[in-house]
PDB file of C-alpha atoms and ligand atoms in Angstrom:
ATOM      1  CA  VAL C  24      27.534  80.048 -76.520  1.00  0.00           C
ATOM      2  CA  ASP C  25      25.314  80.562 -79.580  1.00  0.00           C
ATOM      3  CA  GLY C  26      25.285  84.132 -80.856  1.00  0.00           C
ATOM      4  CA  MET C  27      28.797  85.047 -79.738  1.00  0.00           C
ATOM      5  CA  VAL C  28      31.078  86.343 -82.484  1.00  0.00           C
ATOM      6  CA  ARG C  29      34.167  84.112 -82.534  1.00  0.00           C
ATOM      7  CA  HIS C  30      36.896  83.358 -85.033  1.00  0.00           C
ATOM      8  CA  ASP C  31      38.154  79.958 -83.894  1.00  0.00           C
ATOM      9  CA  TRP C  32      35.835  77.969 -86.132  1.00  0.00           C
ATOM     10  CA  THR C  33      37.230  74.813 -87.677  1.00  0.00           C
ATOM     11  CA  ALA C  34      35.764  72.560 -90.348  1.00  0.00           C
ATOM     12  CA  GLY C  35      35.165  70.014 -87.574  1.00  0.00           C
ATOM     13  CA  THR C  36      33.158  72.309 -85.318  1.00  0.00           C
ATOM     14  CA  VAL C  37      31.061  73.526 -88.259  1.00  0.00           C
ATOM     15  CA  LEU C  38      30.524  69.966 -89.485  1.00  0.00           C
ATOM     16  CA  ALA C  39      29.098  69.117 -86.057  1.00  0.00           C
ATOM     17  CA  LEU C  40      26.579  71.950 -86.516  1.00  0.00           C
ATOM     18  CA  LEU C  41      25.640  70.810 -90.026  1.00  0.00           C
ATOM     19  CA  ARG C  42      24.998  67.304 -88.672  1.00  0.00           C
ATOM     20  CA  LEU C  43      22.618  68.424 -85.908  1.00  0.00           C
ATOM     21  CA  PRO C  44      19.029  67.189 -86.157  1.00  0.00           C
ATOM     22  CA  LEU C  45      17.360  69.671 -88.502  1.00  0.00           C
ATOM     23  CA  LEU C  46      14.832  71.072 -86.033  1.00  0.00           C
ATOM     24  CA  GLU C  47      17.487  71.581 -83.362  1.00  0.00           C
ATOM     25  CA  LEU C  48      19.729  73.349 -85.885  1.00  0.00           C
ATOM     26  CA  ILE C  49      16.917  75.609 -87.089  1.00  0.00           C
ATOM     27  CA  GLY C  50      15.821  76.338 -83.526  1.00  0.00           C
ATOM     28  CA  ARG C  51      19.280  77.381 -82.401  1.00  0.00           C
ATOM     29  CA  ALA C  52      19.877  79.475 -85.521  1.00  0.00           C
ATOM     30  CA  ASN C  53      16.498  81.145 -85.204  1.00  0.00           C
ATOM     31  CA  ALA C  54      17.216  82.098 -81.587  1.00  0.00           C
ATOM     32  CA  VAL C  55      20.424  83.833 -82.738  1.00  0.00           C
ATOM     33  CA  ARG C  56      18.603  85.558 -85.570  1.00  0.00           C
ATOM     34  CA  ARG C  57      15.934  86.880 -83.202  1.00  0.00           C
ATOM     35  CA  ALA C  58      18.523  88.053 -80.686  1.00  0.00           C
ATOM     36  CA  ARG C  59      20.712  89.759 -83.293  1.00  0.00           C
ATOM     37  CA  PHE C  60      17.960  91.140 -85.544  1.00  0.00           C
ATOM     38  CA  PRO C  61      15.006  91.620 -83.186  1.00  0.00           C
ATOM     39  CA  ASP C  62      12.958  93.734 -85.608  1.00  0.00           C
ATOM     40  CA  ASP C  63      12.774  90.853 -88.133  1.00  0.00           C
ATOM     41  CA  ALA C  64      13.379  93.402 -90.902  1.00  0.00           C
ATOM     42  CA  LEU C  65      14.244  91.804 -94.223  1.00  0.00           C
ATOM     43  CA  ARG C  66      17.249  93.359 -95.960  1.00  0.00           C
ATOM     44  CA  ARG C  67      16.484  93.926 -99.630  1.00  0.00           C
ATOM     45  CA  ALA C  68      19.140  94.249-102.311  1.00  0.00           C
ATOM     46  CA  ALA C  69      18.909  94.703-106.048  1.00  0.00           C
ATOM     47  CA  LEU C  70      21.574  93.350-108.385  1.00  0.00           C
ATOM     48  CA  LEU C  71      22.459  94.712-111.810  1.00  0.00           C
ATOM     49  CA  SER C  72      24.878  93.186-114.272  1.00  0.00           C
ATOM     50  CA  VAL C  73      26.718  96.281-115.494  1.00  0.00           C
ATOM     51  CA  LYS C  74      28.919  94.231-117.824  1.00  0.00           C
ATOM     52  CA  THR C  75      27.687  90.808-118.845  1.00  0.00           C
ATOM     53  CA  GLY C  76      29.616  87.833-120.212  1.00  0.00           C
ATOM     54  CA  GLY C  77      32.972  87.442-121.919  1.00  0.00           C
ATOM     55  CA  CYS C  78      34.747  86.613-118.640  1.00  0.00           C
ATOM     56  CA  SER C  79      38.115  84.860-118.935  1.00  0.00           C
ATOM     57  CA  GLU C  80      37.583  82.735-115.809  1.00  0.00           C
ATOM     58  CA  ASP C  81      36.056  79.260-116.061  1.00  0.00           C
ATOM     59  CA  CYS C  82      33.692  78.993-113.061  1.00  0.00           C
ATOM     60  CA  ALA C  83      31.754  75.831-113.900  1.00  0.00           C
ATOM     61  CA  TYR C  84      28.368  77.183-112.806  1.00  0.00           C
ATOM     62  CA  CYS C  85      28.561  80.524-114.591  1.00  0.00           C
ATOM     63  CA  ALA C  86      26.945  81.486-117.876  1.00  0.00           C
ATOM     64  CA  GLN C  87      29.254  84.493-118.192  1.00  0.00           C
ATOM     65  CA  SER C  88      32.462  82.580-118.774  1.00  0.00           C
ATOM     66  CA  ALA C  89      33.767  83.006-122.328  1.00  0.00           C
ATOM     67  CA  ARG C  90      35.106  79.456-122.028  1.00  0.00           C
ATOM     68  CA  HIS C  91      31.629  77.894-121.919  1.00  0.00           C
ATOM     69  CA  GLU C  92      31.052  78.391-125.634  1.00  0.00           C
ATOM     70  CA  SER C  93      27.687  76.679-125.916  1.00  0.00           C
ATOM     71  CA  VAL C  94      25.992  79.024-123.429  1.00  0.00           C
ATOM     72  CA  ASP C  95      23.382  81.158-125.143  1.00  0.00           C
ATOM     73  CA  LEU C  96      24.562  84.587-123.974  1.00  0.00           C
ATOM     74  CA  THR C  97      25.578  87.714-125.850  1.00  0.00           C
ATOM     75  CA  PRO C  98      28.318  89.611-124.006  1.00  0.00           C
ATOM     76  CA  THR C  99      27.689  93.302-123.403  1.00  0.00           C
ATOM     77  CA  ARG C 100      29.938  96.304-122.923  1.00  0.00           C
ATOM     78  CA  LEU C 101      30.177  98.141-119.620  1.00  0.00           C
ATOM     79  CA  MET C 102      26.996 100.159-119.086  1.00  0.00           C
ATOM     80  CA  ASP C 103      27.208 103.923-118.872  1.00  0.00           C
ATOM     81  CA  PRO C 104      26.996 105.313-115.328  1.00  0.00           C
ATOM     82  CA  ASP C 105      23.804 107.322-115.976  1.00  0.00           C
ATOM     83  CA  SER C 106      21.860 104.192-116.985  1.00  0.00           C
ATOM     84  CA  VAL C 107      23.137 102.342-113.935  1.00  0.00           C
ATOM     85  CA  ILE C 108      22.170 105.183-111.601  1.00  0.00           C
ATOM     86  CA  ALA C 109      18.691 105.322-113.182  1.00  0.00           C
ATOM     87  CA  ALA C 110      18.312 101.577-112.526  1.00  0.00           C
ATOM     88  CA  ALA C 111      19.405 102.141-108.936  1.00  0.00           C
ATOM     89  CA  GLU C 112      16.763 104.820-108.538  1.00  0.00           C
ATOM     90  CA  GLU C 113      14.093 102.381-109.738  1.00  0.00           C
ATOM     91  CA  ALA C 114      15.383  99.711-107.372  1.00  0.00           C
ATOM     92  CA  LYS C 115      15.191 102.180-104.487  1.00  0.00           C
ATOM     93  CA  ALA C 116      11.576 102.957-105.414  1.00  0.00           C
ATOM     94  CA  ARG C 117      10.837  99.203-105.284  1.00  0.00           C
ATOM     95  CA  GLY C 118      12.188  99.059-101.723  1.00  0.00           C
ATOM     96  CA  ALA C 119      15.850  98.108-102.143  1.00  0.00           C
ATOM     97  CA  ASP C 120      18.264  99.276 -99.463  1.00  0.00           C
ATOM     98  CA  ARG C 121      21.360  98.076-101.337  1.00  0.00           C
ATOM     99  CA  PHE C 122      22.346  98.229-104.993  1.00  0.00           C
ATOM    100  CA  CYS C 123      24.878  95.674-106.191  1.00  0.00           C
ATOM    101  CA  MET C 124      26.712  96.108-109.483  1.00  0.00           C
ATOM    102  CA  SER C 125      28.436  93.184-111.112  1.00  0.00           C
ATOM    103  CA  ALA C 126      31.009  93.271-113.907  1.00  0.00           C
ATOM    104  CA  ALA C 127      32.084  89.935-115.399  1.00  0.00           C
ATOM    105  CA  TRP C 128      35.804  90.579-115.140  1.00  0.00           C
ATOM    106  CA  SER C 129      38.492  88.371-113.701  1.00  0.00           C
ATOM    107  CA  ARG C 130      40.129  91.545-112.370  1.00  0.00           C
ATOM    108  CA  ALA C 131      39.039  95.174-112.224  1.00  0.00           C
ATOM    109  CA  ARG C 132      40.101  97.100-115.331  1.00  0.00           C
ATOM    110  CA  ASP C 133      42.030 100.332-114.899  1.00  0.00           C
ATOM    111  CA  GLY C 134      41.484 103.457-116.984  1.00  0.00           C
ATOM    112  CA  LYS C 135      38.116 104.450-118.408  1.00  0.00           C
ATOM    113  CA  PRO C 136      36.211 101.358-117.228  1.00  0.00           C
ATOM    114  CA  PHE C 137      37.362 101.925-113.654  1.00  0.00           C
ATOM    115  CA  GLU C 138      36.502 105.631-113.814  1.00  0.00           C
ATOM    116  CA  ALA C 139      33.012 104.620-114.983  1.00  0.00           C
ATOM    117  CA  VAL C 140      32.632 102.203-112.065  1.00  0.00           C
ATOM    118  CA  LEU C 141      33.695 104.963-109.649  1.00  0.00           C
ATOM    119  CA  ALA C 142      31.028 107.237-111.159  1.00  0.00           C
ATOM    120  CA  MET C 143      28.435 104.480-110.651  1.00  0.00           C
ATOM    121  CA  VAL C 144      29.483 104.072-107.028  1.00  0.00           C
ATOM    122  CA  ARG C 145      29.274 107.834-106.394  1.00  0.00           C
ATOM    123  CA  GLY C 146      25.871 108.075-108.061  1.00  0.00           C
ATOM    124  CA  VAL C 147      24.353 105.094-106.251  1.00  0.00           C
ATOM    125  CA  THR C 148      25.733 106.272-102.916  1.00  0.00           C
ATOM    126  CA  ALA C 149      24.271 109.750-103.511  1.00  0.00           C
ATOM    127  CA  LEU C 150      20.826 108.123-103.775  1.00  0.00           C
ATOM    128  CA  GLY C 151      21.170 106.943-100.180  1.00  0.00           C
ATOM    129  CA  LEU C 152      21.639 103.310-101.207  1.00  0.00           C
ATOM    130  CA  GLU C 153      24.432 101.047-100.031  1.00  0.00           C
ATOM    131  CA  ALA C 154      26.620 100.593-103.105  1.00  0.00           C
ATOM    132  CA  CYS C 155      28.228  97.196-103.623  1.00  0.00           C
ATOM    133  CA  VAL C 156      30.358  96.100-106.570  1.00  0.00           C
ATOM    134  CA  THR C 157      31.927  92.888-107.742  1.00  0.00           C
ATOM    135  CA  LEU C 158      34.742  93.379-110.239  1.00  0.00           C
ATOM    136  CA  GLY C 159      37.036  90.394-109.670  1.00  0.00           C
ATOM    137  CA  ALA C 160      40.531  90.748-108.251  1.00  0.00           C
ATOM    138  CA  LEU C 161      41.546  94.201-107.000  1.00  0.00           C
ATOM    139  CA  THR C 162      44.827  96.000-106.495  1.00  0.00           C
ATOM    140  CA  PRO C 163      45.265  97.928-103.226  1.00  0.00           C
ATOM    141  CA  ASP C 164      45.087 101.188-105.205  1.00  0.00           C
ATOM    142  CA  GLN C 165      41.786 100.205-106.847  1.00  0.00           C
ATOM    143  CA  ALA C 166      40.365  99.180-103.462  1.00  0.00           C
ATOM    144  CA  ARG C 167      41.409 102.525-101.980  1.00  0.00           C
ATOM    145  CA  ARG C 168      39.779 104.460-104.821  1.00  0.00           C
ATOM    146  CA  LEU C 169      36.556 102.484-104.481  1.00  0.00           C
ATOM    147  CA  ALA C 170      36.504 103.227-100.761  1.00  0.00           C
ATOM    148  CA  GLU C 171      37.128 106.926-101.410  1.00  0.00           C
ATOM    149  CA  ALA C 172      34.234 106.963-103.907  1.00  0.00           C
ATOM    150  CA  GLY C 173      31.944 105.827-101.099  1.00  0.00           C
ATOM    151  CA  LEU C 174      31.689 102.116-101.874  1.00  0.00           C
ATOM    152  CA  HIS C 175      29.892 100.396 -99.006  1.00  0.00           C
ATOM    153  CA  THR C 176      30.794  96.767 -99.713  1.00  0.00           C
ATOM    154  CA  TYR C 177      32.960  94.668-102.027  1.00  0.00           C
ATOM    155  CA  ASN C 178      31.579  91.321-103.165  1.00  0.00           C
ATOM    156  CA  HIS C 179      33.986  88.472-103.819  1.00  0.00           C
ATOM    157  CA  ASN C 180      32.661  84.949-103.326  1.00  0.00           C
ATOM    158  CA  LEU C 181      34.512  81.847-102.176  1.00  0.00           C
ATOM    159  CA  ASP C 182      31.715  79.649-103.558  1.00  0.00           C
ATOM    160  CA  THR C 183      32.640  76.450-101.667  1.00  0.00           C
ATOM    161  CA  GLY C 184      35.292  74.844 -99.481  1.00  0.00           C
ATOM    162  CA  PRO C 185      38.986  74.917-100.477  1.00  0.00           C
ATOM    163  CA  ASP C 186      39.169  71.209-101.398  1.00  0.00           C
ATOM    164  CA  HIS C 187      36.182  71.368-103.755  1.00  0.00           C
ATOM    165  CA  TYR C 188      37.111  74.737-105.268  1.00  0.00           C
ATOM    166  CA  PRO C 189      39.596  73.387-107.885  1.00  0.00           C
ATOM    167  CA  LYS C 190      36.821  71.129-109.256  1.00  0.00           C
ATOM    168  CA  ILE C 191      34.718  74.243-109.946  1.00  0.00           C
ATOM    169  CA  VAL C 192      37.309  76.830-111.026  1.00  0.00           C
ATOM    170  CA  SER C 193      40.710  76.114-112.580  1.00  0.00           C
ATOM    171  CA  THR C 194      41.757  79.628-113.630  1.00  0.00           C
ATOM    172  CA  ARG C 195      42.497  80.945-110.134  1.00  0.00           C
ATOM    173  CA  THR C 196      43.042  79.582-106.655  1.00  0.00           C
ATOM    174  CA  TYR C 197      41.200  79.801-103.362  1.00  0.00           C
ATOM    175  CA  GLN C 198      44.205  81.679-102.053  1.00  0.00           C
ATOM    176  CA  ASP C 199      43.787  84.275-104.847  1.00  0.00           C
ATOM    177  CA  ARG C 200      40.236  84.869-103.630  1.00  0.00           C
ATOM    178  CA  LEU C 201      41.300  85.200-100.005  1.00  0.00           C
ATOM    179  CA  ALA C 202      44.034  87.632-101.060  1.00  0.00           C
ATOM    180  CA  THR C 203      41.500  89.903-102.803  1.00  0.00           C
ATOM    181  CA  LEU C 204      39.228  89.795 -99.778  1.00  0.00           C
ATOM    182  CA  ALA C 205      42.208  90.928 -97.680  1.00  0.00           C
ATOM    183  CA  VAL C 206      42.971  93.770-100.126  1.00  0.00           C
ATOM    184  CA  ALA C 207      39.374  95.032 -99.959  1.00  0.00           C
ATOM    185  CA  ARG C 208      39.325  94.765 -96.160  1.00  0.00           C
ATOM    186  CA  ALA C 209      42.638  96.601 -95.848  1.00  0.00           C
ATOM    187  CA  ALA C 210      41.090  99.521 -97.760  1.00  0.00           C
ATOM    188  CA  GLY C 211      38.322  99.705 -95.153  1.00  0.00           C
ATOM    189  CA  LEU C 212      35.619  98.115 -97.288  1.00  0.00           C
ATOM    190  CA  ARG C 213      32.935  95.848 -95.866  1.00  0.00           C
ATOM    191  CA  LEU C 214      32.920  92.386 -97.393  1.00  0.00           C
ATOM    192  CA  CYS C 215      30.224  90.351 -99.070  1.00  0.00           C
ATOM    193  CA  CYS C 216      31.373  86.763 -99.543  1.00  0.00           C
ATOM    194  CA  GLY C 217      29.097  83.887-100.313  1.00  0.00           C
ATOM    195  CA  GLY C 218      28.761  80.362-101.488  1.00  0.00           C
ATOM    196  CA  ILE C 219      26.692  78.031-103.606  1.00  0.00           C
ATOM    197  CA  VAL C 220      24.868  74.912-102.488  1.00  0.00           C
ATOM    198  CA  GLY C 221      24.671  72.179-105.129  1.00  0.00           C
ATOM    199  CA  LEU C 222      28.102  72.283-106.803  1.00  0.00           C
ATOM    200  CA  GLY C 223      28.610  68.594-106.051  1.00  0.00           C
ATOM    201  CA  GLU C 224      30.241  69.440-102.735  1.00  0.00           C
ATOM    202  CA  ASN C 225      29.825  67.233 -99.664  1.00  0.00           C
ATOM    203  CA  LEU C 226      28.983  68.219 -96.113  1.00  0.00           C
ATOM    204  CA  ALA C 227      32.674  68.521 -95.217  1.00  0.00           C
ATOM    205  CA  ASP C 228      33.166  71.005 -98.085  1.00  0.00           C
ATOM    206  CA  ARG C 229      30.258  73.093 -96.813  1.00  0.00           C
ATOM    207  CA  ALA C 230      31.716  72.981 -93.309  1.00  0.00           C
ATOM    208  CA  ALA C 231      35.151  74.032 -94.614  1.00  0.00           C
ATOM    209  CA  PHE C 232      33.601  76.924 -96.540  1.00  0.00           C
ATOM    210  CA  LEU C 233      31.726  78.234 -93.487  1.00  0.00           C
ATOM    211  CA  ALA C 234      34.755  77.685 -91.256  1.00  0.00           C
ATOM    212  CA  THR C 235      36.864  79.761 -93.675  1.00  0.00           C
ATOM    213  CA  LEU C 236      34.392  82.643 -93.397  1.00  0.00           C
ATOM    214  CA  GLY C 237      34.144  82.145 -89.645  1.00  0.00           C
ATOM    215  CA  ALA C 238      37.918  82.368 -89.253  1.00  0.00           C
ATOM    216  CA  LEU C 239      38.073  85.758 -90.998  1.00  0.00           C
ATOM    217  CA  ASP C 240      38.434  88.594 -88.515  1.00  0.00           C
ATOM    218  CA  PRO C 241      36.212  90.529 -88.837  1.00  0.00           C
ATOM    219  CA  HIS C 242      33.633  88.239 -90.404  1.00  0.00           C
ATOM    220  CA  PRO C 243      32.281  89.251 -93.815  1.00  0.00           C
ATOM    221  CA  GLU C 244      29.341  91.536 -93.081  1.00  0.00           C
ATOM    222  CA  ASN C 245      27.266  89.915 -95.854  1.00  0.00           C
ATOM    223  CA  VAL C 246      27.019  86.288 -96.819  1.00  0.00           C
ATOM    224  CA  PRO C 247      24.907  85.396 -99.839  1.00  0.00           C
ATOM    225  CA  VAL C 248      23.803  81.748 -99.867  1.00  0.00           C
ATOM    226  CA  ASN C 249      22.956  80.603-103.375  1.00  0.00           C
ATOM    227  CA  LEU C 250      21.357  77.415-104.636  1.00  0.00           C
ATOM    228  CA  LEU C 251      22.864  76.235-107.898  1.00  0.00           C
ATOM    229  CA  VAL C 252      20.786  77.233-110.906  1.00  0.00           C
ATOM    230  CA  PRO C 253      22.010  74.762-113.570  1.00  0.00           C
ATOM    231  CA  ILE C 254      22.400  76.773-116.777  1.00  0.00           C
ATOM    232  CA  PRO C 255      22.396  75.059-120.194  1.00  0.00           C
ATOM    233  CA  GLY C 256      25.839  75.108-121.788  1.00  0.00           C
ATOM    234  CA  THR C 257      27.764  75.297-118.495  1.00  0.00           C
ATOM    235  CA  PRO C 258      29.690  72.271-117.199  1.00  0.00           C
ATOM    236  CA  LEU C 259      27.150  71.951-114.352  1.00  0.00           C
ATOM    237  CA  ALA C 260      24.110  72.090-116.634  1.00  0.00           C
ATOM    238  CA  ALA C 261      23.103  68.506-115.855  1.00  0.00           C
ATOM    239  CA  ARG C 262      23.415  68.778-112.089  1.00  0.00           C
ATOM    240  CA  PRO C 263      20.116  68.381-110.286  1.00  0.00           C
ATOM    241  CA  PRO C 264      19.052  71.514-108.386  1.00  0.00           C
ATOM    242  CA  PRO C 265      19.874  71.064-104.688  1.00  0.00           C
ATOM    243  CA  ASP C 266      17.333  69.918-102.100  1.00  0.00           C
ATOM    244  CA  PRO C 267      16.013  73.123-100.476  1.00  0.00           C
ATOM    245  CA  LEU C 268      16.512  71.565 -97.038  1.00  0.00           C
ATOM    246  CA  GLU C 269      20.250  71.376 -97.729  1.00  0.00           C
ATOM    247  CA  ALA C 270      20.235  75.144 -98.228  1.00  0.00           C
ATOM    248  CA  VAL C 271      18.225  75.531 -95.012  1.00  0.00           C
ATOM    249  CA  ARG C 272      20.897  73.559 -93.160  1.00  0.00           C
ATOM    250  CA  VAL C 273      23.711  75.699 -94.623  1.00  0.00           C
ATOM    251  CA  ILE C 274      21.872  78.929 -93.790  1.00  0.00           C
ATOM    252  CA  ALA C 275      21.247  77.802 -90.219  1.00  0.00           C
ATOM    253  CA  ALA C 276      24.897  76.805 -89.731  1.00  0.00           C
ATOM    254  CA  ALA C 277      25.962  80.110 -91.307  1.00  0.00           C
ATOM    255  CA  ARG C 278      23.797  81.995 -88.810  1.00  0.00           C
ATOM    256  CA  LEU C 279      25.518  80.194 -85.927  1.00  0.00           C
ATOM    257  CA  VAL C 280      29.032  80.683 -87.332  1.00  0.00           C
ATOM    258  CA  LEU C 281      28.465  84.305 -88.424  1.00  0.00           C
ATOM    259  CA  PRO C 282      25.886  85.523 -85.912  1.00  0.00           C
ATOM    260  CA  ALA C 283      26.097  89.237 -86.685  1.00  0.00           C
ATOM    261  CA  SER C 284      26.381  89.018 -90.490  1.00  0.00           C
ATOM    262  CA  ASP C 285      23.586  89.602 -92.961  1.00  0.00           C
ATOM    263  CA  ILE C 286      22.836  86.251 -94.560  1.00  0.00           C
ATOM    264  CA  ARG C 287      21.088  86.697 -97.864  1.00  0.00           C
ATOM    265  CA  LEU C 288      19.053  84.034 -99.635  1.00  0.00           C
ATOM    266  CA  SER C 289      20.266  84.667-103.171  1.00  0.00           C
ATOM    267  CA  ALA C 290      20.333  82.790-106.505  1.00  0.00           C
ATOM    268  CA  GLY C 291      17.964  79.861-106.724  1.00  0.00           C
ATOM    269  CA  ARG C 292      15.250  81.537-104.625  1.00  0.00           C
ATOM    270  CA  ALA C 293      12.969  81.418-107.662  1.00  0.00           C
ATOM    271  CA  THR C 294      13.082  77.618-107.468  1.00  0.00           C
ATOM    272  CA  LEU C 295      11.846  77.613-103.857  1.00  0.00           C
ATOM    273  CA  SER C 296       8.240  77.639-102.754  1.00  0.00           C
ATOM    274  CA  ARG C 297       7.142  80.579-100.625  1.00  0.00           C
ATOM    275  CA  GLU C 298       7.101  78.176 -97.657  1.00  0.00           C
ATOM    276  CA  ALA C 299      10.669  76.976 -98.329  1.00  0.00           C
ATOM    277  CA  GLN C 300      11.820  80.599 -98.513  1.00  0.00           C
ATOM    278  CA  ILE C 301      10.191  81.291 -95.169  1.00  0.00           C
ATOM    279  CA  LEU C 302      11.944  78.232 -93.732  1.00  0.00           C
ATOM    280  CA  CYS C 303      15.237  79.768 -94.922  1.00  0.00           C
ATOM    281  CA  LEU C 304      14.349  82.976 -93.074  1.00  0.00           C
ATOM    282  CA  LEU C 305      13.377  81.011 -89.983  1.00  0.00           C
ATOM    283  CA  ALA C 306      16.753  79.272 -90.204  1.00  0.00           C
ATOM    284  CA  GLY C 307      18.590  82.576 -90.043  1.00  0.00           C
ATOM    285  CA  ALA C 308      18.552  84.330 -93.397  1.00  0.00           C
ATOM    286  CA  ASN C 309      17.673  88.011 -93.052  1.00  0.00           C
ATOM    287  CA  GLY C 310      17.899  89.282 -96.624  1.00  0.00           C
ATOM    288  CA  VAL C 311      16.937  88.596-100.229  1.00  0.00           C
ATOM    289  CA  PHE C 312      17.546  90.030-103.670  1.00  0.00           C
ATOM    290  CA  LEU C 313      14.552  91.708-105.248  1.00  0.00           C
ATOM    291  CA  GLY C 314      13.708  91.664-108.950  1.00  0.00           C
ATOM    292  CA  GLU C 315      13.237  89.446-111.972  1.00  0.00           C
ATOM    293  CA  ARG C 316      16.842  88.423-112.640  1.00  0.00           C
ATOM    294  CA  LEU C 317      20.044  87.765-110.748  1.00  0.00           C
ATOM    295  CA  LEU C 318      22.694  88.354-113.395  1.00  0.00           C
ATOM    296  CA  THR C 319      21.871  85.608-115.906  1.00  0.00           C
ATOM    297  CA  ALA C 320      19.619  83.487-113.652  1.00  0.00           C
ATOM    298  CA  PRO C 321      15.901  84.052-113.127  1.00  0.00           C
ATOM    299  CA  ASN C 322      14.933  85.536-109.755  1.00  0.00           C
ATOM    300  CA  ALA C 323      11.660  85.442-107.874  1.00  0.00           C
ATOM    301  CA  GLY C 324      10.137  88.523-109.521  1.00  0.00           C
ATOM    302  CA  GLU C 325       7.991  91.332-108.174  1.00  0.00           C
ATOM    303  CA  GLU C 326       4.788  89.341-107.734  1.00  0.00           C
ATOM    304  CA  ALA C 327       6.480  86.530-105.814  1.00  0.00           C
ATOM    305  CA  ASP C 328       8.435  89.076-103.741  1.00  0.00           C
ATOM    306  CA  ALA C 329       5.184  90.821-102.833  1.00  0.00           C
ATOM    307  CA  ALA C 330       3.591  87.478-101.878  1.00  0.00           C
ATOM    308  CA  LEU C 331       6.574  86.631 -99.676  1.00  0.00           C
ATOM    309  CA  LEU C 332       6.565  89.996 -97.946  1.00  0.00           C
ATOM    310  CA  ALA C 333       2.796  89.849 -97.458  1.00  0.00           C
ATOM    311  CA  ALA C 334       3.068  86.385 -95.896  1.00  0.00           C
ATOM    312  CA  LEU C 335       5.613  87.706 -93.423  1.00  0.00           C
ATOM    313  CA  THR C 336       3.435  90.509 -92.084  1.00  0.00           C
TER     314      THR C 336
HETATM  315  S1  LIG J   3      31.494  83.744-111.673  1.00  0.00           S
HETATM  316 FE1  LIG J   3      32.444  85.750-112.099  1.00  0.00          FE
HETATM  317  S2  LIG J   3      34.611  85.269-112.366  1.00  0.00           S
HETATM  318 FE2  LIG J   3      33.511  83.311-112.616  1.00  0.00          FE
HETATM  319  S3  LIG J   3      33.133  83.133-114.842  1.00  0.00           S
HETATM  320 FE3  LIG J   3      31.333  84.126-113.904  1.00  0.00          FE
HETATM  321  S4  LIG J   3      31.695  86.322-114.128  1.00  0.00           S
HETATM  322 FE4  LIG J   3      33.672  85.288-114.419  1.00  0.00          FE
END
């Protein structure tokens, strides 16, 4: 029954969804979206890179990897908490309900950097925003301290299915990612865990990715769906941007697999027409990121966000 939360998803059952005729898939996903989120409210997050670049991992799509030497990016130090909290205040004034902070680390750093992140979490939470961070791998103690500081959600993406993952990242395993998700969940944190369309994956990889999320109990509360933004200097620079309808299909299947989760149309939105974005919402997405940039990739920007929101009224 569409709309029921279940955890027995397999790659095969999700593949059957992804292969449905497009209008049937969108129709079924939209019915679940309307039933689960009857007010049609669009969740709005803002994302700030609090520490950019210099990352020791080698994610093939990412401009922040220190291993992609020809990327034109100057690494930065960790921002000071006051500047981050001021940015969160601005984001709140622009209508954000969530403030996500990203540090390009393979694992969260202990000591002063971690204390600074805790101060950011406390400050953002005190503004009445949902605070979310992404810091890489976490120890149970770090997860506990983040939860105690008031962290709402921990972001840690799986990106794609397990078979395709080693073609995108060689410096860690899919199992490492799942282990960190389990550590964050065990500390009582909500999870944000998303994927990217356009990494050269096939339909079976997309099905395996969604089935992995669907098998988690509870499901991740937030699922960002990104379209690859090919960045010069990264190994995926020459990949063509994905067909927007492929993202629509993934979003619709995600809505059926994860009926109660927030599904956020994320990176790559700037490449979509207003109409394609609305098709993504019709297919089950119920959130976006506001602002001009998503880490190192361009985002829709204030004017385009306003046009989208106006079209939805
Ligand atoms: S995606 Fe994250 S972990 Fe991977 S290289 Fe970029 S910053 Fe590092």
